[in-house]
PDB file of C-alpha atoms in Angstrom:
ATOM      1  CA  ALA A   1      -8.870  54.777  11.717  1.00  0.00           C
ATOM      2  CA  GLN A   2     -10.541  52.365  14.119  1.00  0.00           C
ATOM      3  CA  THR A   3     -14.250  52.233  14.720  1.00  0.00           C
ATOM      4  CA  VAL A   4     -16.258  50.550  17.438  1.00  0.00           C
ATOM      5  CA  THR A   5     -19.946  49.413  17.283  1.00  0.00           C
ATOM      6  CA  GLN A   6     -22.251  48.703  19.838  1.00  0.00           C
ATOM      7  CA  SER A   7     -25.441  47.638  18.073  1.00  0.00           C
ATOM      8  CA  GLN A   8     -27.572  47.538  21.204  1.00  0.00           C
ATOM      9  CA  PRO A   9     -28.436  51.131  22.325  1.00  0.00           C
ATOM     10  CA  GLU A  10     -30.544  49.637  25.094  1.00  0.00           C
ATOM     11  CA  MET A  11     -30.935  46.565  27.014  1.00  0.00           C
ATOM     12  CA  SER A  12     -32.918  45.287  30.093  1.00  0.00           C
ATOM     13  CA  VAL A  13     -32.416  42.255  32.238  1.00  0.00           C
ATOM     14  CA  GLN A  14     -34.036  40.858  35.333  1.00  0.00           C
ATOM     15  CA  GLU A  15     -32.085  40.999  38.587  1.00  0.00           C
ATOM     16  CA  ALA A  16     -30.072  37.674  39.012  1.00  0.00           C
ATOM     17  CA  GLU A  17     -30.305  36.826  35.406  1.00  0.00           C
ATOM     18  CA  THR A  18     -27.370  37.032  32.713  1.00  0.00           C
ATOM     19  CA  VAL A  19     -27.104  39.642  30.130  1.00  0.00           C
ATOM     20  CA  THR A  20     -24.409  39.831  27.256  1.00  0.00           C
ATOM     21  CA  LEU A  21     -23.666  43.137  25.666  1.00  0.00           C
ATOM     22  CA  SER A  22     -22.215  43.328  22.003  1.00  0.00           C
ATOM     23  CA  CYS A  23     -19.158  45.103  20.647  1.00  0.00           C
ATOM     24  CA  THR A  24     -17.471  44.936  17.304  1.00  0.00           C
ATOM     25  CA  TYR A  25     -14.638  46.703  16.189  1.00  0.00           C
ATOM     26  CA  ASP A  26     -12.707  47.331  12.914  1.00  0.00           C
ATOM     27  CA  THR A  27      -8.991  47.780  12.779  1.00  0.00           C
ATOM     28  CA  SER A  28      -5.829  46.778  10.757  1.00  0.00           C
ATOM     29  CA  GLU A  29      -3.683  46.671  13.938  1.00  0.00           C
ATOM     30  CA  ASN A  30      -2.459  43.429  15.538  1.00  0.00           C
ATOM     31  CA  ASN A  31      -1.489  44.880  18.790  1.00  0.00           C
ATOM     32  CA  TYR A  32      -4.141  46.460  20.873  1.00  0.00           C
ATOM     33  CA  TYR A  33      -6.257  46.495  23.981  1.00  0.00           C
ATOM     34  CA  LEU A  34      -9.987  46.422  24.440  1.00  0.00           C
ATOM     35  CA  PHE A  35     -11.878  47.896  27.447  1.00  0.00           C
ATOM     36  CA  TRP A  36     -15.298  47.865  28.860  1.00  0.00           C
ATOM     37  CA  TYR A  37     -16.282  50.996  30.845  1.00  0.00           C
ATOM     38  CA  LYS A  38     -19.428  51.421  33.015  1.00  0.00           C
ATOM     39  CA  GLN A  39     -20.849  54.860  33.760  1.00  0.00           C
ATOM     40  CA  PRO A  40     -23.799  54.680  36.381  1.00  0.00           C
ATOM     41  CA  PRO A  41     -26.316  57.289  36.335  1.00  0.00           C
ATOM     42  CA  SER A  42     -24.773  60.726  37.611  1.00  0.00           C
ATOM     43  CA  ARG A  43     -21.539  59.042  38.493  1.00  0.00           C
ATOM     44  CA  GLN A  44     -17.938  58.603  37.262  1.00  0.00           C
ATOM     45  CA  MET A  45     -17.083  56.270  34.517  1.00  0.00           C
ATOM     46  CA  ILE A  46     -15.073  53.397  35.709  1.00  0.00           C
ATOM     47  CA  LEU A  47     -13.208  50.588  34.068  1.00  0.00           C
ATOM     48  CA  VAL A  48     -15.018  47.203  34.327  1.00  0.00           C
ATOM     49  CA  ILE A  49     -12.563  44.943  32.382  1.00  0.00           C
ATOM     50  CA  ARG A  50      -9.801  44.971  29.832  1.00  0.00           C
ATOM     51  CA  GLN A  51      -8.309  42.601  27.484  1.00  0.00           C
ATOM     52  CA  GLU A  52      -4.924  42.542  25.733  1.00  0.00           C
ATOM     53  CA  ALA A  53      -5.338  41.410  22.052  1.00  0.00           C
ATOM     54  CA  TYR A  54      -2.352  39.136  22.327  1.00  0.00           C
ATOM     55  CA  LYS A  55      -3.992  36.948  25.164  1.00  0.00           C
ATOM     56  CA  GLN A  56      -6.313  34.195  23.940  1.00  0.00           C
ATOM     57  CA  GLN A  57      -7.709  33.697  27.264  1.00  0.00           C
ATOM     58  CA  ASN A  58     -10.815  35.766  27.856  1.00  0.00           C
ATOM     59  CA  ALA A  59     -10.693  38.315  30.915  1.00  0.00           C
ATOM     60  CA  THR A  60     -12.846  37.775  33.966  1.00  0.00           C
ATOM     61  CA  GLU A  61     -13.531  40.255  36.888  1.00  0.00           C
ATOM     62  CA  ASN A  62     -15.918  38.453  39.295  1.00  0.00           C
ATOM     63  CA  ARG A  63     -19.212  38.587  37.810  1.00  0.00           C
ATOM     64  CA  PHE A  64     -18.122  40.237  34.583  1.00  0.00           C
ATOM     65  CA  SER A  65     -16.504  38.348  31.789  1.00  0.00           C
ATOM     66  CA  VAL A  66     -15.710  38.961  28.025  1.00  0.00           C
ATOM     67  CA  ASN A  67     -15.964  36.764  24.781  1.00  0.00           C
ATOM     68  CA  PHE A  68     -13.076  37.923  22.841  1.00  0.00           C
ATOM     69  CA  GLN A  69     -13.089  36.626  19.227  1.00  0.00           C
ATOM     70  CA  LYS A  70     -10.174  38.364  17.717  1.00  0.00           C
ATOM     71  CA  ALA A  71     -10.597  36.943  14.094  1.00  0.00           C
ATOM     72  CA  ALA A  72     -14.405  38.029  14.149  1.00  0.00           C
ATOM     73  CA  LYS A  73     -13.220  41.328  15.801  1.00  0.00           C
ATOM     74  CA  SER A  74     -15.811  40.859  18.506  1.00  0.00           C
ATOM     75  CA  PHE A  75     -15.632  41.775  22.235  1.00  0.00           C
ATOM     76  CA  SER A  76     -18.862  41.126  24.145  1.00  0.00           C
ATOM     77  CA  LEU A  77     -19.406  41.592  27.741  1.00  0.00           C
ATOM     78  CA  LYS A  78     -21.223  39.074  29.982  1.00  0.00           C
ATOM     79  CA  ILE A  79     -22.766  40.040  33.290  1.00  0.00           C
ATOM     80  CA  SER A  80     -23.850  37.268  35.133  1.00  0.00           C
ATOM     81  CA  ASP A  81     -26.137  37.345  38.343  1.00  0.00           C
ATOM     82  CA  SER A  82     -27.193  40.982  37.415  1.00  0.00           C
ATOM     83  CA  GLN A  83     -27.560  43.310  40.442  1.00  0.00           C
ATOM     84  CA  LEU A  84     -29.569  46.555  40.551  1.00  0.00           C
ATOM     85  CA  GLY A  85     -26.243  48.516  40.877  1.00  0.00           C
ATOM     86  CA  ASP A  86     -25.183  47.151  37.420  1.00  0.00           C
ATOM     87  CA  THR A  87     -27.577  49.703  35.975  1.00  0.00           C
ATOM     88  CA  ALA A  88     -25.457  51.976  33.874  1.00  0.00           C
ATOM     89  CA  MET A  89     -24.312  53.062  30.400  1.00  0.00           C
ATOM     90  CA  TYR A  90     -21.638  50.622  29.218  1.00  0.00           C
ATOM     91  CA  PHE A  91     -19.182  51.665  26.539  1.00  0.00           C
ATOM     92  CA  CYS A  92     -16.688  49.374  24.744  1.00  0.00           C
ATOM     93  CA  ALA A  93     -13.394  51.132  23.763  1.00  0.00           C
ATOM     94  CA  PHE A  94     -10.388  50.266  21.759  1.00  0.00           C
ATOM     95  CA  MET A  95      -6.714  51.262  22.230  1.00  0.00           C
ATOM     96  CA  LYS A  96      -4.025  50.967  19.615  1.00  0.00           C
ATOM     97  CA  LEU A  97      -0.601  50.648  20.807  1.00  0.00           C
ATOM     98  CA  GLN A  98       1.698  51.905  17.877  1.00  0.00           C
ATOM     99  CA  GLY A  99       1.661  54.675  15.410  1.00  0.00           C
ATOM    100  CA  ALA A 100      -0.516  57.832  15.269  1.00  0.00           C
ATOM    101  CA  GLY A 101      -3.108  57.877  17.814  1.00  0.00           C
ATOM    102  CA  SER A 102      -1.656  55.207  19.944  1.00  0.00           C
ATOM    103  CA  TYR A 103      -2.742  54.942  23.648  1.00  0.00           C
ATOM    104  CA  GLN A 104      -5.720  57.127  22.785  1.00  0.00           C
ATOM    105  CA  LEU A 105      -9.298  55.301  23.231  1.00  0.00           C
ATOM    106  CA  THR A 106     -12.024  54.994  20.597  1.00  0.00           C
ATOM    107  CA  PHE A 107     -15.249  54.523  22.108  1.00  0.00           C
ATOM    108  CA  GLY A 108     -18.600  53.016  21.034  1.00  0.00           C
ATOM    109  CA  LYS A 109     -21.790  54.752  21.281  1.00  0.00           C
ATOM    110  CA  GLY A 110     -22.680  52.880  24.472  1.00  0.00           C
ATOM    111  CA  THR A 111     -25.389  50.552  25.755  1.00  0.00           C
ATOM    112  CA  LYS A 112     -27.877  51.529  28.332  1.00  0.00           C
ATOM    113  CA  LEU A 113     -28.378  48.535  30.709  1.00  0.00           C
ATOM    114  CA  SER A 114     -31.334  48.668  32.969  1.00  0.00           C
ATOM    115  CA  VAL A 115     -31.572  45.942  35.636  1.00  0.00           C
ATOM    116  CA  ILE A 116     -35.281  45.101  36.616  1.00  0.00           C
ATOM    117  CA  PRO A 117     -36.067  44.108  40.303  1.00  0.00           C
TER     118      PRO A 117
ATOM    119  CA  ASP B   1      -7.193  55.804  44.653  1.00  0.00           C
ATOM    120  CA  VAL B   2      -6.731  57.726  41.534  1.00  0.00           C
ATOM    121  CA  LYS B   3      -8.801  61.062  41.823  1.00  0.00           C
ATOM    122  CA  VAL B   4      -9.801  62.979  38.868  1.00  0.00           C
ATOM    123  CA  THR B   5     -11.727  66.186  39.749  1.00  0.00           C
ATOM    124  CA  GLN B   6     -13.246  68.744  37.572  1.00  0.00           C
ATOM    125  CA  SER B   7     -14.067  72.382  38.587  1.00  0.00           C
ATOM    126  CA  SER B   8     -17.772  72.208  38.196  1.00  0.00           C
ATOM    127  CA  ARG B   9     -20.424  69.643  37.864  1.00  0.00           C
ATOM    128  CA  TYR B  10     -22.987  72.094  36.178  1.00  0.00           C
ATOM    129  CA  LEU B  11     -22.226  75.264  34.234  1.00  0.00           C
ATOM    130  CA  VAL B  12     -24.494  77.639  32.348  1.00  0.00           C
ATOM    131  CA  LYS B  13     -22.893  80.271  30.023  1.00  0.00           C
ATOM    132  CA  ARG B  14     -24.161  82.495  27.520  1.00  0.00           C
ATOM    133  CA  THR B  15     -23.352  82.363  23.658  1.00  0.00           C
ATOM    134  CA  GLY B  16     -20.008  84.278  23.003  1.00  0.00           C
ATOM    135  CA  GLU B  17     -18.585  83.917  26.408  1.00  0.00           C
ATOM    136  CA  LYS B  18     -15.200  82.631  27.097  1.00  0.00           C
ATOM    137  CA  VAL B  19     -15.545  79.315  29.166  1.00  0.00           C
ATOM    138  CA  PHE B  20     -12.631  77.614  31.301  1.00  0.00           C
ATOM    139  CA  LEU B  21     -13.016  73.870  32.348  1.00  0.00           C
ATOM    140  CA  GLU B  22     -10.706  72.591  34.813  1.00  0.00           C
ATOM    141  CA  CYS B  23      -9.466  69.169  35.427  1.00  0.00           C
ATOM    142  CA  VAL B  24      -7.049  68.188  38.167  1.00  0.00           C
ATOM    143  CA  GLN B  25      -5.634  64.651  38.708  1.00  0.00           C
ATOM    144  CA  ASP B  26      -3.604  63.504  41.768  1.00  0.00           C
ATOM    145  CA  MET B  27      -1.617  60.463  40.459  1.00  0.00           C
ATOM    146  CA  ASP B  28       1.165  62.102  38.628  1.00  0.00           C
ATOM    147  CA  HIS B  29      -0.317  60.727  35.346  1.00  0.00           C
ATOM    148  CA  GLU B  30       1.463  61.948  32.242  1.00  0.00           C
ATOM    149  CA  ASN B  31      -1.514  61.903  29.820  1.00  0.00           C
ATOM    150  CA  MET B  32      -4.686  63.821  30.283  1.00  0.00           C
ATOM    151  CA  PHE B  33      -7.578  64.041  27.899  1.00  0.00           C
ATOM    152  CA  TRP B  34     -10.751  65.959  27.359  1.00  0.00           C
ATOM    153  CA  TYR B  35     -13.921  64.311  25.789  1.00  0.00           C
ATOM    154  CA  ARG B  36     -17.304  65.386  25.053  1.00  0.00           C
ATOM    155  CA  GLN B  37     -20.216  62.940  25.600  1.00  0.00           C
ATOM    156  CA  ASP B  38     -23.588  63.405  23.614  1.00  0.00           C
ATOM    157  CA  PRO B  39     -26.439  60.986  23.771  1.00  0.00           C
ATOM    158  CA  GLY B  40     -26.139  58.555  20.721  1.00  0.00           C
ATOM    159  CA  LEU B  41     -22.672  59.778  19.974  1.00  0.00           C
ATOM    160  CA  GLY B  42     -20.769  58.113  22.795  1.00  0.00           C
ATOM    161  CA  LEU B  43     -17.419  59.824  23.890  1.00  0.00           C
ATOM    162  CA  ARG B  44     -15.428  61.944  21.327  1.00  0.00           C
ATOM    163  CA  LEU B  45     -11.927  63.041  21.934  1.00  0.00           C
ATOM    164  CA  ILE B  46     -11.477  66.768  21.824  1.00  0.00           C
ATOM    165  CA  TYR B  47      -7.786  67.245  22.734  1.00  0.00           C
ATOM    166  CA  PHE B  48      -5.149  65.310  24.828  1.00  0.00           C
ATOM    167  CA  SER B  49      -1.899  66.034  26.359  1.00  0.00           C
ATOM    168  CA  TYR B  50       1.233  63.736  26.956  1.00  0.00           C
ATOM    169  CA  ASP B  51       3.282  66.074  28.905  1.00  0.00           C
ATOM    170  CA  VAL B  52       3.313  69.706  30.414  1.00  0.00           C
ATOM    171  CA  LYS B  53       2.997  72.223  27.608  1.00  0.00           C
ATOM    172  CA  MET B  54       2.210  69.526  24.941  1.00  0.00           C
ATOM    173  CA  LYS B  55      -0.888  68.891  23.278  1.00  0.00           C
ATOM    174  CA  GLU B  56      -2.367  66.931  20.361  1.00  0.00           C
ATOM    175  CA  LYS B  57      -5.818  67.549  18.800  1.00  0.00           C
ATOM    176  CA  GLY B  58      -8.202  64.720  18.952  1.00  0.00           C
ATOM    177  CA  ASP B  59     -11.386  64.134  16.755  1.00  0.00           C
ATOM    178  CA  ILE B  60     -13.318  67.133  17.224  1.00  0.00           C
ATOM    179  CA  PRO B  61     -10.871  70.108  18.115  1.00  0.00           C
ATOM    180  CA  GLU B  62     -12.811  72.929  16.407  1.00  0.00           C
ATOM    181  CA  GLY B  63     -13.924  75.595  18.833  1.00  0.00           C
ATOM    182  CA  TYR B  64     -11.830  74.413  21.476  1.00  0.00           C
ATOM    183  CA  SER B  65      -8.388  75.069  22.974  1.00  0.00           C
ATOM    184  CA  VAL B  66      -6.475  73.428  25.977  1.00  0.00           C
ATOM    185  CA  SER B  67      -3.742  74.564  28.308  1.00  0.00           C
ATOM    186  CA  ARG B  68      -1.401  72.376  30.496  1.00  0.00           C
ATOM    187  CA  GLU B  69       0.911  74.474  32.558  1.00  0.00           C
ATOM    188  CA  LYS B  70       1.370  71.915  35.243  1.00  0.00           C
ATOM    189  CA  LYS B  71       1.442  68.109  35.188  1.00  0.00           C
ATOM    190  CA  GLU B  72      -1.619  67.738  37.432  1.00  0.00           C
ATOM    191  CA  ARG B  73      -3.964  70.275  35.745  1.00  0.00           C
ATOM    192  CA  PHE B  74      -5.473  70.157  32.107  1.00  0.00           C
ATOM    193  CA  SER B  75      -7.821  73.033  31.124  1.00  0.00           C
ATOM    194  CA  LEU B  76     -10.319  73.108  28.404  1.00  0.00           C
ATOM    195  CA  ILE B  77     -11.065  76.494  26.664  1.00  0.00           C
ATOM    196  CA  LEU B  78     -14.019  77.327  24.729  1.00  0.00           C
ATOM    197  CA  GLU B  79     -12.997  80.624  23.194  1.00  0.00           C
ATOM    198  CA  SER B  80     -16.435  81.860  22.159  1.00  0.00           C
ATOM    199  CA  ALA B  81     -19.150  79.377  23.504  1.00  0.00           C
ATOM    200  CA  SER B  82     -21.779  78.383  21.039  1.00  0.00           C
ATOM    201  CA  THR B  83     -24.906  76.644  21.589  1.00  0.00           C
ATOM    202  CA  ASN B  84     -23.811  73.540  19.769  1.00  0.00           C
ATOM    203  CA  GLN B  85     -21.145  73.021  22.577  1.00  0.00           C
ATOM    204  CA  THR B  86     -23.961  72.194  25.012  1.00  0.00           C
ATOM    205  CA  SER B  87     -22.749  68.853  26.373  1.00  0.00           C
ATOM    206  CA  MET B  88     -21.264  66.784  29.011  1.00  0.00           C
ATOM    207  CA  TYR B  89     -17.411  67.209  29.196  1.00  0.00           C
ATOM    208  CA  LEU B  90     -15.383  64.522  30.611  1.00  0.00           C
ATOM    209  CA  CYS B  91     -11.747  64.705  31.821  1.00  0.00           C
ATOM    210  CA  ALA B  92      -9.625  61.445  31.964  1.00  0.00           C
ATOM    211  CA  SER B  93      -5.827  60.604  32.858  1.00  0.00           C
ATOM    212  CA  SER B  94      -3.639  57.818  32.533  1.00  0.00           C
ATOM    213  CA  PHE B  95       0.003  56.766  33.078  1.00  0.00           C
ATOM    214  CA  TRP B  96       2.342  56.526  30.222  1.00  0.00           C
ATOM    215  CA  LEU B  97       3.954  53.047  29.969  1.00  0.00           C
ATOM    216  CA  ALA B  98       4.705  51.789  26.749  1.00  0.00           C
ATOM    217  CA  GLY B  99       3.046  48.518  25.892  1.00  0.00           C
ATOM    218  CA  ALA B 100       1.803  48.104  29.385  1.00  0.00           C
ATOM    219  CA  SER B 101      -1.817  47.052  30.011  1.00  0.00           C
ATOM    220  CA  TYR B 102      -1.942  49.716  32.763  1.00  0.00           C
ATOM    221  CA  ASN B 103      -2.806  52.558  30.400  1.00  0.00           C
ATOM    222  CA  GLU B 104      -6.384  52.573  31.459  1.00  0.00           C
ATOM    223  CA  GLN B 105      -7.878  55.969  31.554  1.00  0.00           C
ATOM    224  CA  PHE B 106      -9.253  57.300  34.862  1.00  0.00           C
ATOM    225  CA  PHE B 107     -12.227  59.608  34.543  1.00  0.00           C
ATOM    226  CA  GLY B 108     -13.629  62.703  36.388  1.00  0.00           C
ATOM    227  CA  PRO B 109     -17.183  62.978  37.372  1.00  0.00           C
ATOM    228  CA  GLY B 110     -17.850  65.341  34.221  1.00  0.00           C
ATOM    229  CA  THR B 111     -19.090  68.969  33.751  1.00  0.00           C
ATOM    230  CA  ARG B 112     -22.478  69.325  32.015  1.00  0.00           C
ATOM    231  CA  LEU B 113     -22.428  72.738  30.238  1.00  0.00           C
ATOM    232  CA  THR B 114     -25.360  74.605  28.825  1.00  0.00           C
ATOM    233  CA  VAL B 115     -24.945  77.465  26.519  1.00  0.00           C
ATOM    234  CA  LEU B 116     -27.709  79.666  26.235  1.00  0.00           C
TER     235      LEU B 116
END
């Protein structure tokens, strides 16, 4: 079974600064996807960024980028130029592509990020 | 835009009641999922369905059942609600496309259920 660990239950960052959220995972799979989801207060969960394990290049989406270290099983999220609207719970998630449980998401416990004006 | 809707944002029920949580998606997605979200525990999968009338147990199916009679609708049923089922319930849906990166899940707004 896969496990996803987010070691930072809460973090805060000043507006316009950069923050990095950590995520590690444990799997014996070689082919999988990783995701970061964002859940703003009282709002719907939305996808921030995805990474295919077979791609060496780190994914980027505007101010959001990841540092994917496959050998270390690490998948951190960097938010640049933090904005007040980035305040949210952030969940790291793993998806395997083969075998039992494929195409299901395994979530970490989340990191609550607060952006301070 | 994909839209996943859930029948209620807030629900209060009594112990022993039968509770129905409804989820509807408008993007013809094959897969639908029910999660519960608890502080400090993240999201845990209760059940999922990959086709009409098909269902698979997730990590915490005890005390729950599901129904999928139409492709767009996935219901979560608490046969006899208990206080330990007080939680936030999230529904999600996704395409089924083997090997594709577009298997991301789209989430509904959630139902906060309180069982007294």
